Each structure stands twice: as structure tokens, then as C-alpha cells.
Coordinates of C-alpha atoms in Angstrom, one line a residue:
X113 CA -41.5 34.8 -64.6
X114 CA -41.2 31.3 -64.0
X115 CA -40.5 30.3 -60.1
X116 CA -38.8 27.2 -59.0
X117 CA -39.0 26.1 -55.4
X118 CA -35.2 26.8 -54.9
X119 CA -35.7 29.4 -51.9
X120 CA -36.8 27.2 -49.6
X121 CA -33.9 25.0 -50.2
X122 CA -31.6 27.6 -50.0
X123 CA -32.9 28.3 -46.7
X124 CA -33.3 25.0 -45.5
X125 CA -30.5 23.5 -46.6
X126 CA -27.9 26.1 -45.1
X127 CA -25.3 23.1 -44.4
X128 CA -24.1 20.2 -45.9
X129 CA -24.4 18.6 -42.7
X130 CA -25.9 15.0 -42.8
X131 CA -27.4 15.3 -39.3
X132 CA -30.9 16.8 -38.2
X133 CA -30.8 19.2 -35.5
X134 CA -33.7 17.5 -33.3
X135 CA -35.5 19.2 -30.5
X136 CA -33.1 17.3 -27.6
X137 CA -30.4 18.4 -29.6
X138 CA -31.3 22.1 -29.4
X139 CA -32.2 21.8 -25.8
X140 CA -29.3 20.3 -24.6
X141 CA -27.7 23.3 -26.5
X142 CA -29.3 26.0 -24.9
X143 CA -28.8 24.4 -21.2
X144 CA -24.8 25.1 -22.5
X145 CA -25.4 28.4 -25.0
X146 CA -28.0 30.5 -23.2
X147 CA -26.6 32.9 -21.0
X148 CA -29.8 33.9 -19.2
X149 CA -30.4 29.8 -18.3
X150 CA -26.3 29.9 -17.2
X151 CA -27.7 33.1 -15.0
X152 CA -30.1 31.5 -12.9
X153 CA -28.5 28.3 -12.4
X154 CA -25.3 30.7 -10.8
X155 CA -28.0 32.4 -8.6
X156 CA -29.0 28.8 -7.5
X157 CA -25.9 27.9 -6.7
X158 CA -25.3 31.3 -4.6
X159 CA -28.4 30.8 -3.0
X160 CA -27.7 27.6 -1.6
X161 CA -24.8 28.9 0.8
X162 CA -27.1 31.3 2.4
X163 CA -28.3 28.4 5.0
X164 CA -24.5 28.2 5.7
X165 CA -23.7 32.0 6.3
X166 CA -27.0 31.6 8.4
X167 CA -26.0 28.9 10.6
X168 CA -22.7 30.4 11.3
X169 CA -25.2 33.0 13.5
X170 CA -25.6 29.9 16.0
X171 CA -21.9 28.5 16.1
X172 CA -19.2 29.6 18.4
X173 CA -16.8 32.2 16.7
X174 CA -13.2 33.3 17.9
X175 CA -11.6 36.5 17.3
X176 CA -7.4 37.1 17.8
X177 CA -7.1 40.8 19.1
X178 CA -3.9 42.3 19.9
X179 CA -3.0 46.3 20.7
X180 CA 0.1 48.2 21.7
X181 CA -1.1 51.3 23.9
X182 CA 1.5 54.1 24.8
X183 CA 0.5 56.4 27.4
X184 CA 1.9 59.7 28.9
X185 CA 0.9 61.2 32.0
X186 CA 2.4 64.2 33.9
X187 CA 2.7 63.6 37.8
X188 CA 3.6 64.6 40.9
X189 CA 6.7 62.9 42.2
X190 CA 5.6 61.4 45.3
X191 CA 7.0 63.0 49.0
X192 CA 8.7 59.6 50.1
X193 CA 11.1 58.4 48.1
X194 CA 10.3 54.8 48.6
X195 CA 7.0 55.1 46.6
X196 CA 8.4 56.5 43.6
X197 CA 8.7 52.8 42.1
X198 CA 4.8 52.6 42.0
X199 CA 4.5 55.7 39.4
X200 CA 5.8 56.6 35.9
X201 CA 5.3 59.2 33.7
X202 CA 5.3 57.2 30.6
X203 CA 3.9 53.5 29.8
X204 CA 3.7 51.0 26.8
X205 CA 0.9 48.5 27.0
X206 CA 1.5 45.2 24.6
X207 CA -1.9 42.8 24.7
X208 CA -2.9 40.1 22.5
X209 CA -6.1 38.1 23.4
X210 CA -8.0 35.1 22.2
X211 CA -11.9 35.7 22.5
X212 CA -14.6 32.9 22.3
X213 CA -18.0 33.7 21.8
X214 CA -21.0 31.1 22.1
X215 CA -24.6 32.1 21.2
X216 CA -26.6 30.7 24.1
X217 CA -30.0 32.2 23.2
X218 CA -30.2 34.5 20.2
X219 CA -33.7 34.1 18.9
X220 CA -33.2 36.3 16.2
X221 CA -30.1 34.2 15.0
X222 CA -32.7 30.8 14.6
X223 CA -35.8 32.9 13.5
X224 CA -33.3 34.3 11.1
X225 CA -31.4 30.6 10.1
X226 CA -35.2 29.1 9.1
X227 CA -36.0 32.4 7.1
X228 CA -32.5 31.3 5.1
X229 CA -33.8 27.6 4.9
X230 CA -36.8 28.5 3.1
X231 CA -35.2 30.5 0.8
X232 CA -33.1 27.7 -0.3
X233 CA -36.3 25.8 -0.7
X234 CA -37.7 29.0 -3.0
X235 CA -34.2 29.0 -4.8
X236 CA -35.1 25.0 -5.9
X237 CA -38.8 25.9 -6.8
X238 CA -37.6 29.1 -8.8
X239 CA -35.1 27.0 -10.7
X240 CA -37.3 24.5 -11.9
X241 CA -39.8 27.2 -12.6
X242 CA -37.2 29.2 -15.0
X243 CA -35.7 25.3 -16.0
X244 CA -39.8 24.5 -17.2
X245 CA -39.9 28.2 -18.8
X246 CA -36.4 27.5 -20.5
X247 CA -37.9 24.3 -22.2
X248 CA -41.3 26.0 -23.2
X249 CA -39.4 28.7 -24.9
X250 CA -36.9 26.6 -26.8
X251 CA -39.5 24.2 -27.8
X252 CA -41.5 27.2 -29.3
X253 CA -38.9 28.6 -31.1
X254 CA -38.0 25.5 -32.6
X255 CA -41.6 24.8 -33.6
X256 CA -41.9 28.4 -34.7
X257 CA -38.9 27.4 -37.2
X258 CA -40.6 24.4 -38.5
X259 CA -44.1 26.5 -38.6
X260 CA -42.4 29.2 -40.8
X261 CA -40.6 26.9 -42.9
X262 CA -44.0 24.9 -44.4
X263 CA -45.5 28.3 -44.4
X264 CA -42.6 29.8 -46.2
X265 CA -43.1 26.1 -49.0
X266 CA -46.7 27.0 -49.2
X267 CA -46.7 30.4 -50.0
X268 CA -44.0 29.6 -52.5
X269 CA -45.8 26.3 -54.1
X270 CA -48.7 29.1 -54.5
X271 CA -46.6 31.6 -55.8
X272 CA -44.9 29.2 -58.7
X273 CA -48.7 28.1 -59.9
X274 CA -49.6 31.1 -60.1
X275 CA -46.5 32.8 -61.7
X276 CA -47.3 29.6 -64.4
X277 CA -51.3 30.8 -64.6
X278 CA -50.3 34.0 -65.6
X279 CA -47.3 33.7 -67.9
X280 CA -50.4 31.5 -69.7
X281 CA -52.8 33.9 -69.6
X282 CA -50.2 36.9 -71.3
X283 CA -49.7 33.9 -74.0
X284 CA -54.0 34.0 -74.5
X285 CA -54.1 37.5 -73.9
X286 CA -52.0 38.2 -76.9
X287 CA -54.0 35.5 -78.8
X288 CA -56.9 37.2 -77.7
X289 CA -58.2 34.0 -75.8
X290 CA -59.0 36.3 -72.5
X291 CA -59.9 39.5 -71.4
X292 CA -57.2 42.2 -70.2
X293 CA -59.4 41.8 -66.5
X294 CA -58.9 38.0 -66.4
X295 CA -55.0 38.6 -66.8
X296 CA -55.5 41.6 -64.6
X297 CA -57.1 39.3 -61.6
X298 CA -54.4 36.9 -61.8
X299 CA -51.4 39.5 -62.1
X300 CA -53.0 40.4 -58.8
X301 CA -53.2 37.5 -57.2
X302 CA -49.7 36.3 -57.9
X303 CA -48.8 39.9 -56.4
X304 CA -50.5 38.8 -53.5
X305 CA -48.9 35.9 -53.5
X306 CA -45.8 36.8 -53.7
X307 CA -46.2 39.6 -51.0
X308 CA -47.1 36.6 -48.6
X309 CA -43.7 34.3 -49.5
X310 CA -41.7 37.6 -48.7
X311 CA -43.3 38.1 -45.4
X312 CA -43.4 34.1 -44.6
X313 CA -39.4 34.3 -45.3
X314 CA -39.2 37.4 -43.4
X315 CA -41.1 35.8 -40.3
X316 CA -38.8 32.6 -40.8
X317 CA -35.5 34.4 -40.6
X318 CA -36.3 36.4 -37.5
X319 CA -37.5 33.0 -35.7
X320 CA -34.2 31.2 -36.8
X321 CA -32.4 34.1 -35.3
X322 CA -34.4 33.6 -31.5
X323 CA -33.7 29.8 -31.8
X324 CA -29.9 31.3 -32.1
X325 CA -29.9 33.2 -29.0
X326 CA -31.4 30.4 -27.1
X327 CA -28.9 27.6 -28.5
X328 CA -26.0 29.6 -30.5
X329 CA -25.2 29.8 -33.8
X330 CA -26.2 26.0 -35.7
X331 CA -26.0 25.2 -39.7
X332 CA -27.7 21.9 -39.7
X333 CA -31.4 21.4 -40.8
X334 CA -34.1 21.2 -37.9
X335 CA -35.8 17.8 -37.7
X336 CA -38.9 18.1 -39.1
X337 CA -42.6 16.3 -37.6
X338 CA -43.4 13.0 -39.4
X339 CA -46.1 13.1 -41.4
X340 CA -47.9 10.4 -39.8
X341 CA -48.1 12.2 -36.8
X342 CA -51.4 11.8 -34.7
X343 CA -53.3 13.9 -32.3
X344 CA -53.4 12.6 -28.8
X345 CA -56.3 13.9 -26.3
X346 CA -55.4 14.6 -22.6
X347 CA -55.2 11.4 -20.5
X348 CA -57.1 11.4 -18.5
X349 CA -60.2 13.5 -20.4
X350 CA -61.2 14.7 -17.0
X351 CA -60.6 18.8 -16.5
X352 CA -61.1 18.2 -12.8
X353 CA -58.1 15.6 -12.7
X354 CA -55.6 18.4 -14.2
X355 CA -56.8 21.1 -12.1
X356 CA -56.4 19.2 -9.2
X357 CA -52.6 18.3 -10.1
X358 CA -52.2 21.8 -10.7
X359 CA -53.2 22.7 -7.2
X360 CA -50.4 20.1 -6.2
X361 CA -47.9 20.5 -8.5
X362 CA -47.8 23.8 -10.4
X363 CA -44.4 25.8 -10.2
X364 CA -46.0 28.8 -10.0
X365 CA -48.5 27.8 -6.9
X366 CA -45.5 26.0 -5.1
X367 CA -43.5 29.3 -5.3
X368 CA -46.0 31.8 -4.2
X369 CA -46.7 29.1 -1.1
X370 CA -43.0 29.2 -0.7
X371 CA -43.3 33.1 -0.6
X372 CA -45.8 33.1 1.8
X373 CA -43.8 31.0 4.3
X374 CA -41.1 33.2 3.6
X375 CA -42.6 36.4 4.4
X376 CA -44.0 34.4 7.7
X377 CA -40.6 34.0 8.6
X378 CA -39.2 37.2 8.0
X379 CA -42.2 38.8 10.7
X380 CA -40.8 36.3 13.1
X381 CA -37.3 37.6 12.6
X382 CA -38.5 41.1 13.4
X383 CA -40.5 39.2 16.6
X384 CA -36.9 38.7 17.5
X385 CA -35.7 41.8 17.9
X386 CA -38.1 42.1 21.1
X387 CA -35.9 39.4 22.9
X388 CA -32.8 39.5 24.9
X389 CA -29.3 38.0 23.1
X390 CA -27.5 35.9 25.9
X391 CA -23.4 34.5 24.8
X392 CA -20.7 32.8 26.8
X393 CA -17.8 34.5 26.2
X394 CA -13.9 33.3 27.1
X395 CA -10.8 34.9 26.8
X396 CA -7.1 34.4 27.4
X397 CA -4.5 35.9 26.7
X398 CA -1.1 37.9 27.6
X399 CA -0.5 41.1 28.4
X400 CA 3.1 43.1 29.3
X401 CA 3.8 46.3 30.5
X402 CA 6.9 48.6 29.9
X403 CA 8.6 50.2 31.8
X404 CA 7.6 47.5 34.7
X405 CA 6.8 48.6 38.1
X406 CA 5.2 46.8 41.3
X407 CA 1.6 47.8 40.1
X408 CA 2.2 46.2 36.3
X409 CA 0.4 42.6 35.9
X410 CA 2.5 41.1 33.0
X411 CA 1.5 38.1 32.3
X412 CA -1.0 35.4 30.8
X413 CA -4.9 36.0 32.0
X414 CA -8.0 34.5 31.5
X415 CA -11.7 35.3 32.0
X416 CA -15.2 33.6 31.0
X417 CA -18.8 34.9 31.5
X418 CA -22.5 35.5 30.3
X419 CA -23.0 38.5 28.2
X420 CA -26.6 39.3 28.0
X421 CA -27.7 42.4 25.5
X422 CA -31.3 43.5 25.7
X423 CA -32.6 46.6 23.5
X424 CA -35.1 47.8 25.2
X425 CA -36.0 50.9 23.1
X426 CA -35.0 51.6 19.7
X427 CA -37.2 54.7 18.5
X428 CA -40.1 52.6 17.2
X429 CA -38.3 50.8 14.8
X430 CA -38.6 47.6 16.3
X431 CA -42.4 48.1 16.6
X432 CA -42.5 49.6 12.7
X433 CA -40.9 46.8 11.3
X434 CA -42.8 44.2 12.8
X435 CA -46.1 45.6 11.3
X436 CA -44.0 45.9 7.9
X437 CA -43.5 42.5 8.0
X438 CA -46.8 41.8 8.7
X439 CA -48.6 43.8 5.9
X440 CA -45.8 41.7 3.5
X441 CA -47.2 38.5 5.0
X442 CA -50.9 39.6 3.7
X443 CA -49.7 40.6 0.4
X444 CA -47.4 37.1 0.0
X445 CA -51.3 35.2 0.5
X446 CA -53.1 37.7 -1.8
X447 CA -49.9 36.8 -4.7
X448 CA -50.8 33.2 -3.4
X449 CA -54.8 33.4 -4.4
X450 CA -53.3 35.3 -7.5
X451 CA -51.6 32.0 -8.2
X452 CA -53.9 29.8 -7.3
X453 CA -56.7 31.5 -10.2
X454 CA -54.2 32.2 -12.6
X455 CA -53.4 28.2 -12.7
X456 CA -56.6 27.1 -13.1
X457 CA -57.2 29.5 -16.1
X458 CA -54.3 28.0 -17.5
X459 CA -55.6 24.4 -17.2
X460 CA -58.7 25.5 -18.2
X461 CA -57.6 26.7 -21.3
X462 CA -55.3 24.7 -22.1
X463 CA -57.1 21.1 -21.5
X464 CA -59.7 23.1 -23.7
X465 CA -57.6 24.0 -26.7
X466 CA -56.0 20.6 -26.7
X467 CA -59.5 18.8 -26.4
X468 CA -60.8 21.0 -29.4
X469 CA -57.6 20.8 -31.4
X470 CA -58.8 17.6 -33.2
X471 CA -61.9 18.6 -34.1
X472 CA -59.7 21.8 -36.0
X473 CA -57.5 19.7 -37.2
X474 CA -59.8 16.9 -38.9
X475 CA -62.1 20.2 -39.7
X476 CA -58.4 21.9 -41.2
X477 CA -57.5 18.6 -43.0
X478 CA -61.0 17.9 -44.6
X479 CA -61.1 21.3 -45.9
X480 CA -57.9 21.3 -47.2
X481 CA -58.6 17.8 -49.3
X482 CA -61.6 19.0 -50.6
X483 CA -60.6 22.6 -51.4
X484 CA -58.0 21.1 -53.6
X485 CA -60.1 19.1 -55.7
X486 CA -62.5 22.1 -55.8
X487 CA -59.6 24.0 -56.8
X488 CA -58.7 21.4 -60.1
X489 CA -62.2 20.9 -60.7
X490 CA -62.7 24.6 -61.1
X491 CA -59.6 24.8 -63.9
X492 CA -60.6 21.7 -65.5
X493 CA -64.2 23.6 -66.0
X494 CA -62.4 26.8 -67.4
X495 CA -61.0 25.0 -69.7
X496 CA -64.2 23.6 -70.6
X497 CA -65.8 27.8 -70.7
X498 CA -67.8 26.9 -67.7
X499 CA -65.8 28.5 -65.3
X500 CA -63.9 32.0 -65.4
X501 CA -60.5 32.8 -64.5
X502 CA -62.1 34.6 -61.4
X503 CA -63.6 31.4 -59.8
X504 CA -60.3 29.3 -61.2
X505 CA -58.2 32.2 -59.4
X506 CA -60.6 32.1 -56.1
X507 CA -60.6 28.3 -55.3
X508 CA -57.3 28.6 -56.1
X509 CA -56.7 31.0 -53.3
X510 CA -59.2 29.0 -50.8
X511 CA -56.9 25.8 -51.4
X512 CA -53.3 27.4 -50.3
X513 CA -55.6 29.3 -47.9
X514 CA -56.5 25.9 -46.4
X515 CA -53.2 24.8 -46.2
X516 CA -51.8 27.3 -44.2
X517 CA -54.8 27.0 -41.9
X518 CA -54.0 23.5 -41.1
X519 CA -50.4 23.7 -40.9
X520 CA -50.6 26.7 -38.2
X521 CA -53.8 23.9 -36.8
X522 CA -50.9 21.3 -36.1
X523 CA -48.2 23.4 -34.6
X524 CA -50.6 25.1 -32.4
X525 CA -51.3 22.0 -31.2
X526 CA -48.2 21.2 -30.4
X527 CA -47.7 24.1 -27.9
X528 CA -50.8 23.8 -26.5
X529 CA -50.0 20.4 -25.6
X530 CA -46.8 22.0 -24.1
X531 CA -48.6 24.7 -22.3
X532 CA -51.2 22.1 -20.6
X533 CA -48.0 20.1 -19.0
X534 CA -46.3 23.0 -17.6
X535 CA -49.3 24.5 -15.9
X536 CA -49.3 21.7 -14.0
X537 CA -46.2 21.4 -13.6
X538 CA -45.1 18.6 -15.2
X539 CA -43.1 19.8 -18.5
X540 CA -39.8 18.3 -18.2
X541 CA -36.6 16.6 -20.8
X542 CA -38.8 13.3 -20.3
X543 CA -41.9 15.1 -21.9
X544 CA -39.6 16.8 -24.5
X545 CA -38.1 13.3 -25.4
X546 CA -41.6 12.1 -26.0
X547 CA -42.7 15.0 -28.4
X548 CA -38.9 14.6 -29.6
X549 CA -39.9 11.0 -31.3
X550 CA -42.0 12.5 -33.9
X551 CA -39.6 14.5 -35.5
X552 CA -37.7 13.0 -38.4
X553 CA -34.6 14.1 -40.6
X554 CA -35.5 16.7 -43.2
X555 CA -35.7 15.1 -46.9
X556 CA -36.1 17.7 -49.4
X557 CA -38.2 15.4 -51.9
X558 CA -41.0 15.4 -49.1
X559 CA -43.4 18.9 -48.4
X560 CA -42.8 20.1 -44.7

């Protein structure tokens, strides 16, 4: 029943690569791998030639029309002879015809061209929105990796001492050192044990497999945090200084602002509708007429004028539509206020958990150090007969219980520190590249 720590490797050491697979790394990956990031960055790009399919509203556009009209017509042939040159019973009509048309007030084209412009504007703040998203969630699945990987060494460091504890305690039992309950308690533990580094190695599978589908397939090792790495509080320690930024500089705000301004537009575009639509229009063109008689005028032709088009009634829908864009407009500030508390939960409780995490992780530290050496005092006093296997087995259990608590302490951290930059807005490859620094290349002689 012996155990030796060679499951871990096996799922650490997938590759023979000699490279670490480091945070930037997996980043820069997903940026080229994830097809829901490739997604939105083609919806960016087709959002940004909406301002010029809007502006085309408000240039001059010129249409090439031709027709050939045949037409048939029974008359009367006329009583003198001499006008029967003016009439025909059959005609062919051949026109082609260049037409210029020049908006000269269409206030439902401009109203219409600065809805568009703010839309590009949301377009940018929604990209950089999804963009900050993109690096939270890559950034958590790779930590998630790393989290399940020490877990996945603990539970298996616990399993091997205790698979060793009771392969001893068989060997007394048999001597009749122990009682069958000691043996009993430890079978039980180890069972317990073991039942943990099964789930830990489930757990660690299924978050390599979401790292995949953010950055494709990889075989190298992740780079794991440096043990020397320190906790670092908020600068500055001032609540009120973050929820301030947030209010200036949160995605989520400058969106729903965005949204706002956008729905303000839209009513105005309905306004629109209320208002006459004025063009200059020009034409010229040719026109020829078979068979020819005196009346026929064959030949080039030109016009120019001022088209006005006024709808003064249209059912109601005009009036309907304005009020629809009006009740959007109040529903675009109450998403606003939505945005505005939401945020400063979110600074709240993250400038919170990241203040508090170093009291948990000193607290998660401390109690890990001295549960160890609770943990060897306790076996060196049953082997002394002033412990039993019970309290050997229990501080056992508190010490790996310890462990786990502190490393899921530091990797909590980690994202909460995450979490406080991108409610205000500031979570970017610069922030990555500083968290990025702390990472180190896997050695297998050193515990995760």
C-alpha cells in the first residue's frame, strides 16, 4: 500500500518541454485561440462602419436609370390628311437618365448619423469591457490550475503518510502492539484521504480542460508562484479613493452612460420623423422616340429642383414611437443607477477581501506551522504511550487540513486582487505583466 508522489508528476509533467507556460504566455494565446474573444473583436470591427453607412444619409447620391416603353394605342385616323403625321398607333420610348440627389435638410438623417456615432463609442467601451472580462477569466483559470495542482500534492503528501501509518499499524496489529479500533481509525482516515486526492485530481483535470478552451490545446508545465511571494495591500488604503475611480473609470458605468446617451439619441431620431425632408435633385439625360413624328422630343434634357416630403399623418405611429423611445430612455438611467450600485459593491468587497487577506493569510500560515509541529509532537508522544493513535491521526488531519486552508488563502488572494482592478476599471496586460513576475518555472524537487 505504499504510495509514492508519482501522480502528481505524471500530471504535471505532461511534456518534456523545457519551457514554463507563464500567465502572458497563456494570454497572448487566448487573444489568438479563443473563438468567443475572435467574436467580439469581428463585431467591433463591424460596428465601426456603421458611422460610415450613416453618413452616406447626408452625402449626395446618383442613380443611372434607363427604360424602353412600347406603347399601343388604337385611333382615329384624323379627317385631313395633313395631320396624320402628328399621330401613330404604335410607339417605342428609349430613356436613360442620370439623377442627383442632395440632402438639404433631413433631420432625421443627422439625428440618425449621431445615434450611429455613439454606438461606435459603445462598440469601444464594450470591447474593453469583454477585453478586461477575457483577462479575468484566463487569469482564473490559470490560477485555478495552479490552485488544484498544490491541492492535488497535498492531498497526496497526506495520503502517502498515511498509507505508511497504517501499513505500520497492520505490522503492530499482528504483533498485538494496537487495538483492531486504532488500525480501524487510521484505515479510515487514509480512506478519507484518499477520497480527497481523487476528487482534487478530478477538480484539476476539469480546470486544465477550461484553460484549454480559452488558449487551445498546451503540453508545457504552467509557471508556478514563487515562494517568496508577498502580500501587497491596496495603494492607496483609502476605500473612498477606489470608489471614486470606479465612478470614473469602471467599464461597466461607462457603458450603461453610453446606453443612456444612446437611447437619448434614438428618441431624437423618432423627433425626426415630425419634420419635413427637403433634397436638390438634378437630372439629365437622353431620350428617343420611335417611330418619330413632329410631336416626339428626341434628344438630351435636363431638369433641377427642390423636392420637399412632409408626412403629415401616419396612423399614430409617429406619435407611438416617440413615447417608446422615451420609456427606453428611463429604463437606459434606471440600468445606469443599476450600474452605478453594483460598482460600488464591487469595490466594496473587493478593497475588503484584499485588506483582510493578510490577516488570513498570516492567520493560514501560523496555523499551518504550528499544526505541523503539533502534529510530530503528537506521534513522537505515541510513541512514548502518552498519546493514542486517535489524537496522532487527528492532528494529523488538522495539519494537511491547514495546508489546504492556506494554499486556497493565497490563490484567493490573487483573484481578489484581480477583481478590485477590474471594478475600477483598470485590469489590463500591464497589470497581468506585474502579477506575471511572480510566477517561476516549475521544479519538481520544490512543493507547489
Amino acid at each position: 500500500m505504499k504510495l509514492k508522489l508519482v501522480v502528481v508528476a505524471s500530471l504535471l509533467m505532461s511534456s518534456p518541454s523545457v519551457f514554463a507556460l507563464d500567465l502572458q504566455e497563456a494570454y497572448a494565446r487566448a487573444q489568438q485561440n479563443d473563438p468567443t474573444w475572435q467574436a467580439n473583436v469581428l463585431q467591433y470591427q463591424a460596428d465601426q462602419l456603421n458611422l460610415g453607412v450613416a453618413s452616406g444619409n447626408l452625402l449626395p447620391t446618383i442613380t443611372l436609370s434607363g427604360n424602353v416603353t412600347r406603347k399601343n394605342q388604337s385611333t382615329d385616323a384624323p379627317a385631313d390628311p395633313q395631320f396624320s403625321s402628328l399621330v401613330t398607333s404604335s410607339t417605342t420610348t428609349r430613356q436613360l437618365a442620370l439623377t442627383a440627389r442632395q440632402p438639404l435638410f433631413r433631420w432625421d438623417a443627422w439625428q440618425g448619423y449621431k445615434q450611429v456615432k455613439t454606438s461606435v463609442e459603445l462598440s469601444e467601451v464594450n470591447l474593453q469591457l469583454q477585453k478586461q472580462q477575457h483577462i479575468l477569466q484566463v487569469a482564473e483559470a490559470y490560477f485555478n490550475v495552479l490552485r488544484q495542482q498544490s491541492l492535488t500534492t497535498a492531498y497526496l503528501q497526506e495520503e502517502q503518510a498515511l498509507s505508511e501509518q497504517l501499513r505500520m499499524m497492520n505490522a503492530k496489529l499482528k504483533e498485538g502492539l494496537v487495538a483492531r479500533s486504532d488500525v480501524s481509525e487510521a484505515n479510515a482516515q487514509y480512506q478519507s484521504a484518499q477520497a480527497n486526492r481523487i476528487s482534487t485530481q478530478v477538480q484539476l483535470v476539469l480546470a486544465q480542460e477550461q484553460l484549454a478552451r480559452l488558449i487551445g490545446p498546451y503540453r508545457e508545465n504552467l509557471a508556478v508562484l514563487r515562494n517568496d511571494f508577498q502580500f501587497q495591500k491596496p495603494v492607496p488604503s483609502n476605500m473612498q479613493f477606489w470608489i471614486d475611480l470606479a465612478q470614473n473609470q469602471n467599464l461597466e458605468i461607462l457603458q450603461a452612460r453610453l446606453q443612456r446617451r444612446y437611447s437619448e439619441d434614438a428618441k431624437r431620431v423618432e423627433q425626426a420623423a415630425l419634420y419635413p425632408q427637403v433634397e436638390a435633385v438634378g437630372t439629365y439625360g437622353y431620350l428617343k422616340q420611335s417611330p418619330e413624328t413632329i410631336m416626339s422630343s428626341n434628344g438630351d434634357f435636363d431638369q433641377i429642383g427642390v423636392e420637399v416630403n412632409w408626412n403629415l399623418y401616419t396612423g399614430g405611429r409617429t406619435q407611438k414611437s416617440i413615447r417608446q423611445a422615451g420609456i427606453n430612455v428611463q429604463k437606459s438611467e434606471a440600468q445606469l443607477e443599476a450600474a452605478i450600485r453594483k460598482a460600488n459593491a464591487d469595490v466594496k468587497q473587493s478593497f475588503m477581501q484584499v485588506e483582510t487577506d493578510q490577516a488570513k493569510l498570516n492567520a493560514r500560515q501560523a496555523a499551518m506551522e504550528s499544526s505541523e509541529v503539533v502534529s510530530r509532537a503528537s506521534r513522537a508522544q505515541y510513541d512514548e504511550g502518552l498519546k493514542t493513535m486517535v489524537d496522532v491521526l487527528l492532528a494529523q488531519r488538522n495539519a494537511f487540513s491547514a495546508k489546504t486552508d492556506y494554499l486556497n488563502a493565497k490563490y484567493d488572494y490573487l483573484l481578489h486582487v484581480l477583481q478590485l482592478q477590474a471594478s475600477v476599471g483598470q485590469l489590463t496586460e500591464k497589470e497581468l505583466a506585474a502579477l506575471n513576475a511572480w510566477l517561476i518555472e516549475y521544479d519538481p524537487s520544490q512543493p507547489l
